[in-house]
Amino acid sequence: MQWRVKSHFFRNTFLLDIYCKGYIIVLHRLSRGGEPLIGSGLLLFFLVLFTVALYRRYYPVKGVPCLPIDQVSSRLLIVDLRDYNEVNDHVFRHALHIPVAYIKRQVPSIPRQPLHVVARDAVEKNVGIRLLCNYGYEVKSYSIAACDCRKRRRTNRWNTIKKSKTA
């Protein structure tokens, strides 16, 4: 394989080209203004920003189990993160209703005790638990309003006892 290295200056730009069997491979280009570096730096910055936003919204919070609302301990304060028009008052009568959008404003009104979070979906749950943990609250468990936590547990998937459909 024959290699030929050629370098030259053109309009304040340094080009280093390597010719190998007729193919041009541009290894390095340094411009006086650094335009390629700025473009790739901005691309990397927005990629990191996008990844952090996806992590905060969609990656589940570790160490917070899903519990059905009827199994929640009485020492836990129930915080309902759903919107005001989605809340069913007679089910969570003793709960504290604070939508996710109002957590920052309502932090002083939340008592300092372990919490159980009720959310509409997984995204609302992840964002709400992360916000509450950032403000120093201890979230012990959560419930998703439209989902039964017993069906979500992995232990039920591996149950090898066969249930009879007729009995």
PDB file of C-alpha atoms in Angstrom:
ATOM      1  CA  MET A   1       0.000   0.000   0.000  1.00  0.00           C
ATOM      2  CA  GLN A   2       1.467   3.323  -1.021  1.00  0.00           C
ATOM      3  CA  TRP A   3       0.848   6.406   1.134  1.00  0.00           C
ATOM      4  CA  ARG A   4       1.491   9.983   0.129  1.00  0.00           C
ATOM      5  CA  VAL A   5       1.089  12.799   2.635  1.00  0.00           C
ATOM      6  CA  LYS A   6       0.478  16.316   1.395  1.00  0.00           C
ATOM      7  CA  SER A   7      -0.039  19.456   3.426  1.00  0.00           C
ATOM      8  CA  HIS A   8      -0.781  22.957   2.228  1.00  0.00           C
ATOM      9  CA  PHE A   9      -2.147  26.322   3.332  1.00  0.00           C
ATOM     10  CA  PHE A  10      -5.212  27.769   1.675  1.00  0.00           C
ATOM     11  CA  ARG A  11      -7.031  30.914   2.882  1.00  0.00           C
ATOM     12  CA  ASN A  12      -5.731  30.710   6.466  1.00  0.00           C
ATOM     13  CA  THR A  13      -6.721  27.033   6.661  1.00  0.00           C
ATOM     14  CA  PHE A  14      -4.277  24.197   7.164  1.00  0.00           C
ATOM     15  CA  LEU A  15      -5.207  20.995   5.348  1.00  0.00           C
ATOM     16  CA  LEU A  16      -3.473  17.681   5.783  1.00  0.00           C
ATOM     17  CA  ASP A  17      -4.548  15.146   3.192  1.00  0.00           C
ATOM     18  CA  ILE A  18      -3.508  11.533   2.903  1.00  0.00           C
ATOM     19  CA  TYR A  19      -3.852   9.873  -0.460  1.00  0.00           C
ATOM     20  CA  CYS A  20      -4.165   6.103  -0.384  1.00  0.00           C
ATOM     21  CA  LYS A  21      -4.902   4.288  -3.645  1.00  0.00           C
ATOM     22  CA  GLY A  22      -6.699   7.316  -5.041  1.00  0.00           C
ATOM     23  CA  TYR A  23      -8.961   7.902  -1.994  1.00  0.00           C
ATOM     24  CA  ILE A  24      -8.681  11.138  -0.088  1.00  0.00           C
ATOM     25  CA  ILE A  25      -8.882  10.988   3.678  1.00  0.00           C
ATOM     26  CA  VAL A  26      -8.917  14.365   5.334  1.00  0.00           C
ATOM     27  CA  LEU A  27      -7.429  13.839   8.769  1.00  0.00           C
ATOM     28  CA  HIS A  28      -7.302  17.243  10.264  1.00  0.00           C
ATOM     29  CA  ARG A  29      -8.532  20.699   9.502  1.00  0.00           C
ATOM     30  CA  LEU A  30      -7.706  23.598  11.729  1.00  0.00           C
ATOM     31  CA  SER A  31      -9.387  26.832  10.922  1.00  0.00           C
ATOM     32  CA  ARG A  32      -8.407  30.145  12.427  1.00  0.00           C
ATOM     33  CA  GLY A  33     -11.953  30.715  13.767  1.00  0.00           C
ATOM     34  CA  GLY A  34     -12.530  27.126  14.892  1.00  0.00           C
ATOM     35  CA  GLU A  35     -15.928  26.750  13.181  1.00  0.00           C
ATOM     36  CA  PRO A  36     -15.873  22.931  13.091  1.00  0.00           C
ATOM     37  CA  LEU A  37     -15.061  22.783  16.794  1.00  0.00           C
ATOM     38  CA  ILE A  38     -17.896  25.163  17.673  1.00  0.00           C
ATOM     39  CA  GLY A  39     -20.399  23.157  15.627  1.00  0.00           C
ATOM     40  CA  SER A  40     -19.401  19.821  17.119  1.00  0.00           C
ATOM     41  CA  GLY A  41     -19.277  21.348  20.612  1.00  0.00           C
ATOM     42  CA  LEU A  42     -22.814  22.692  20.265  1.00  0.00           C
ATOM     43  CA  LEU A  43     -24.002  19.355  18.937  1.00  0.00           C
ATOM     44  CA  LEU A  44     -22.432  17.552  21.907  1.00  0.00           C
ATOM     45  CA  PHE A  45     -23.936  20.080  24.355  1.00  0.00           C
ATOM     46  CA  PHE A  46     -27.467  19.645  22.984  1.00  0.00           C
ATOM     47  CA  LEU A  47     -27.060  15.867  22.882  1.00  0.00           C
ATOM     48  CA  VAL A  48     -26.110  15.816  26.585  1.00  0.00           C
ATOM     49  CA  LEU A  49     -28.997  18.169  27.405  1.00  0.00           C
ATOM     50  CA  PHE A  50     -31.439  15.933  25.518  1.00  0.00           C
ATOM     51  CA  THR A  51     -30.118  12.810  27.261  1.00  0.00           C
ATOM     52  CA  VAL A  52     -30.505  14.386  30.712  1.00  0.00           C
ATOM     53  CA  ALA A  53     -34.084  15.428  29.906  1.00  0.00           C
ATOM     54  CA  LEU A  54     -34.942  11.899  28.761  1.00  0.00           C
ATOM     55  CA  TYR A  55     -33.352  10.438  31.897  1.00  0.00           C
ATOM     56  CA  ARG A  56     -35.337  12.665  34.241  1.00  0.00           C
ATOM     57  CA  ARG A  57     -38.651  11.891  32.584  1.00  0.00           C
ATOM     58  CA  TYR A  58     -38.478   8.258  31.525  1.00  0.00           C
ATOM     59  CA  TYR A  59     -35.894   6.434  33.675  1.00  0.00           C
ATOM     60  CA  PRO A  60     -37.557   4.991  36.800  1.00  0.00           C
ATOM     61  CA  VAL A  61     -36.393   6.063  40.245  1.00  0.00           C
ATOM     62  CA  LYS A  62     -34.466   3.280  41.976  1.00  0.00           C
ATOM     63  CA  GLY A  63     -35.476   2.041  45.406  1.00  0.00           C
ATOM     64  CA  VAL A  64     -39.085   3.265  45.362  1.00  0.00           C
ATOM     65  CA  PRO A  65     -41.512   0.313  45.161  1.00  0.00           C
ATOM     66  CA  CYS A  66     -45.011   0.284  43.712  1.00  0.00           C
ATOM     67  CA  LEU A  67     -47.681  -0.406  46.338  1.00  0.00           C
ATOM     68  CA  PRO A  68     -51.455  -0.608  45.997  1.00  0.00           C
ATOM     69  CA  ILE A  69     -53.131   2.265  47.821  1.00  0.00           C
ATOM     70  CA  ASP A  70     -54.871  -0.087  50.257  1.00  0.00           C
ATOM     71  CA  GLN A  71     -51.501  -1.453  51.458  1.00  0.00           C
ATOM     72  CA  VAL A  72     -50.007   1.962  52.255  1.00  0.00           C
ATOM     73  CA  SER A  73     -48.978   2.400  55.867  1.00  0.00           C
ATOM     74  CA  SER A  74     -50.894   4.963  57.911  1.00  0.00           C
ATOM     75  CA  ARG A  75     -47.648   6.712  58.867  1.00  0.00           C
ATOM     76  CA  LEU A  76     -47.035   7.722  55.241  1.00  0.00           C
ATOM     77  CA  LEU A  77     -48.455  10.978  53.928  1.00  0.00           C
ATOM     78  CA  ILE A  78     -50.198  10.431  50.581  1.00  0.00           C
ATOM     79  CA  VAL A  79     -49.288  13.077  48.003  1.00  0.00           C
ATOM     80  CA  ASP A  80     -51.505  13.038  44.913  1.00  0.00           C
ATOM     81  CA  LEU A  81     -49.580  14.447  41.925  1.00  0.00           C
ATOM     82  CA  ARG A  82     -52.454  14.289  39.434  1.00  0.00           C
ATOM     83  CA  ASP A  83     -54.169  17.378  38.054  1.00  0.00           C
ATOM     84  CA  TYR A  84     -57.027  18.859  40.049  1.00  0.00           C
ATOM     85  CA  ASN A  85     -59.655  17.784  37.499  1.00  0.00           C
ATOM     86  CA  GLU A  86     -58.463  14.134  37.594  1.00  0.00           C
ATOM     87  CA  VAL A  87     -58.639  13.708  41.375  1.00  0.00           C
ATOM     88  CA  ASN A  88     -61.396  11.583  42.883  1.00  0.00           C
ATOM     89  CA  ASP A  89     -62.016  13.236  46.279  1.00  0.00           C
ATOM     90  CA  HIS A  90     -63.773  10.419  48.093  1.00  0.00           C
ATOM     91  CA  VAL A  91     -61.014   7.868  47.381  1.00  0.00           C
ATOM     92  CA  PHE A  92     -58.074   9.950  48.644  1.00  0.00           C
ATOM     93  CA  ARG A  93     -59.863  12.123  51.179  1.00  0.00           C
ATOM     94  CA  HIS A  94     -56.867  12.444  53.503  1.00  0.00           C
ATOM     95  CA  ALA A  95     -54.330  12.965  50.684  1.00  0.00           C
ATOM     96  CA  LEU A  96     -52.440  16.141  49.902  1.00  0.00           C
ATOM     97  CA  HIS A  97     -53.290  17.212  46.318  1.00  0.00           C
ATOM     98  CA  ILE A  98     -50.353  18.937  44.614  1.00  0.00           C
ATOM     99  CA  PRO A  99     -49.974  18.627  40.818  1.00  0.00           C
ATOM    100  CA  VAL A 100     -46.423  18.169  39.535  1.00  0.00           C
ATOM    101  CA  ALA A 101     -46.393  21.665  38.038  1.00  0.00           C
ATOM    102  CA  TYR A 102     -47.038  23.201  41.488  1.00  0.00           C
ATOM    103  CA  ILE A 103     -44.536  21.226  43.578  1.00  0.00           C
ATOM    104  CA  LYS A 104     -41.932  23.997  43.627  1.00  0.00           C
ATOM    105  CA  ARG A 105     -44.495  26.528  44.821  1.00  0.00           C
ATOM    106  CA  GLN A 106     -46.118  24.225  47.398  1.00  0.00           C
ATOM    107  CA  VAL A 107     -42.961  22.774  49.007  1.00  0.00           C
ATOM    108  CA  PRO A 108     -43.377  24.754  52.267  1.00  0.00           C
ATOM    109  CA  SER A 109     -46.882  23.321  52.760  1.00  0.00           C
ATOM    110  CA  ILE A 110     -45.734  19.663  52.602  1.00  0.00           C
ATOM    111  CA  PRO A 111     -44.986  18.236  56.070  1.00  0.00           C
ATOM    112  CA  ARG A 112     -41.573  16.651  56.628  1.00  0.00           C
ATOM    113  CA  GLN A 113     -42.516  12.982  56.875  1.00  0.00           C
ATOM    114  CA  PRO A 114     -42.206   9.920  54.597  1.00  0.00           C
ATOM    115  CA  LEU A 115     -44.388  10.147  51.498  1.00  0.00           C
ATOM    116  CA  HIS A 116     -46.435   7.880  49.272  1.00  0.00           C
ATOM    117  CA  VAL A 117     -46.906   9.337  45.779  1.00  0.00           C
ATOM    118  CA  VAL A 118     -50.000   8.789  43.626  1.00  0.00           C
ATOM    119  CA  ALA A 119     -49.499   9.686  39.949  1.00  0.00           C
ATOM    120  CA  ARG A 120     -51.422   9.392  36.699  1.00  0.00           C
ATOM    121  CA  ASP A 121     -48.660   7.739  34.654  1.00  0.00           C
ATOM    122  CA  ALA A 122     -45.000   6.730  34.821  1.00  0.00           C
ATOM    123  CA  VAL A 123     -43.639  10.035  33.497  1.00  0.00           C
ATOM    124  CA  GLU A 124     -45.553  12.050  36.094  1.00  0.00           C
ATOM    125  CA  LYS A 125     -44.378   9.633  38.772  1.00  0.00           C
ATOM    126  CA  ASN A 126     -40.686   9.884  37.776  1.00  0.00           C
ATOM    127  CA  VAL A 127     -40.675  13.677  37.570  1.00  0.00           C
ATOM    128  CA  GLY A 128     -42.624  14.088  40.811  1.00  0.00           C
ATOM    129  CA  ILE A 129     -40.491  11.695  42.846  1.00  0.00           C
ATOM    130  CA  ARG A 130     -37.271  13.291  41.579  1.00  0.00           C
ATOM    131  CA  LEU A 131     -38.529  16.783  42.454  1.00  0.00           C
ATOM    132  CA  LEU A 132     -39.611  15.718  45.931  1.00  0.00           C
ATOM    133  CA  CYS A 133     -36.287  13.955  46.554  1.00  0.00           C
ATOM    134  CA  ASN A 134     -34.391  17.056  45.391  1.00  0.00           C
ATOM    135  CA  TYR A 135     -36.287  19.096  47.985  1.00  0.00           C
ATOM    136  CA  GLY A 136     -35.261  16.646  50.708  1.00  0.00           C
ATOM    137  CA  TYR A 137     -38.392  14.534  51.099  1.00  0.00           C
ATOM    138  CA  GLU A 138     -38.235  10.782  51.605  1.00  0.00           C
ATOM    139  CA  VAL A 139     -40.493   9.000  49.123  1.00  0.00           C
ATOM    140  CA  LYS A 140     -41.133   5.459  50.366  1.00  0.00           C
ATOM    141  CA  SER A 141     -43.556   4.168  47.712  1.00  0.00           C
ATOM    142  CA  TYR A 142     -45.788   5.137  44.811  1.00  0.00           C
ATOM    143  CA  SER A 143     -49.017   4.144  43.088  1.00  0.00           C
ATOM    144  CA  ILE A 144     -50.131   4.752  39.540  1.00  0.00           C
ATOM    145  CA  ALA A 145     -53.855   5.513  39.541  1.00  0.00           C
ATOM    146  CA  ALA A 146     -54.828   3.472  36.474  1.00  0.00           C
ATOM    147  CA  CYS A 147     -52.555   0.502  37.210  1.00  0.00           C
ATOM    148  CA  ASP A 148     -52.702  -2.316  39.712  1.00  0.00           C
ATOM    149  CA  CYS A 149     -49.287  -2.695  41.343  1.00  0.00           C
ATOM    150  CA  ARG A 150     -49.804  -6.404  41.942  1.00  0.00           C
ATOM    151  CA  LYS A 151     -49.815  -6.993  38.186  1.00  0.00           C
ATOM    152  CA  ARG A 152     -46.622  -4.948  37.785  1.00  0.00           C
ATOM    153  CA  ARG A 153     -44.556  -6.998  40.240  1.00  0.00           C
ATOM    154  CA  ARG A 154     -42.030  -9.350  38.687  1.00  0.00           C
ATOM    155  CA  THR A 155     -42.558 -12.052  41.322  1.00  0.00           C
ATOM    156  CA  ASN A 156     -45.993 -12.881  39.945  1.00  0.00           C
ATOM    157  CA  ARG A 157     -44.519 -13.605  36.525  1.00  0.00           C
ATOM    158  CA  TRP A 158     -42.435 -16.466  37.876  1.00  0.00           C
ATOM    159  CA  ASN A 159     -45.229 -18.124  39.830  1.00  0.00           C
ATOM    160  CA  THR A 160     -45.060 -21.786  38.796  1.00  0.00           C
ATOM    161  CA  ILE A 161     -48.221 -22.938  40.547  1.00  0.00           C
ATOM    162  CA  LYS A 162     -50.782 -23.688  37.878  1.00  0.00           C
ATOM    163  CA  LYS A 163     -54.243 -22.399  38.696  1.00  0.00           C
ATOM    164  CA  SER A 164     -57.264 -24.344  37.577  1.00  0.00           C
ATOM    165  CA  LYS A 165     -59.735 -22.439  35.424  1.00  0.00           C
ATOM    166  CA  THR A 166     -62.665 -24.560  36.583  1.00  0.00           C
ATOM    167  CA  ALA A 167     -62.066 -24.504  40.328  1.00  0.00           C
TER     168      ALA A 167
END
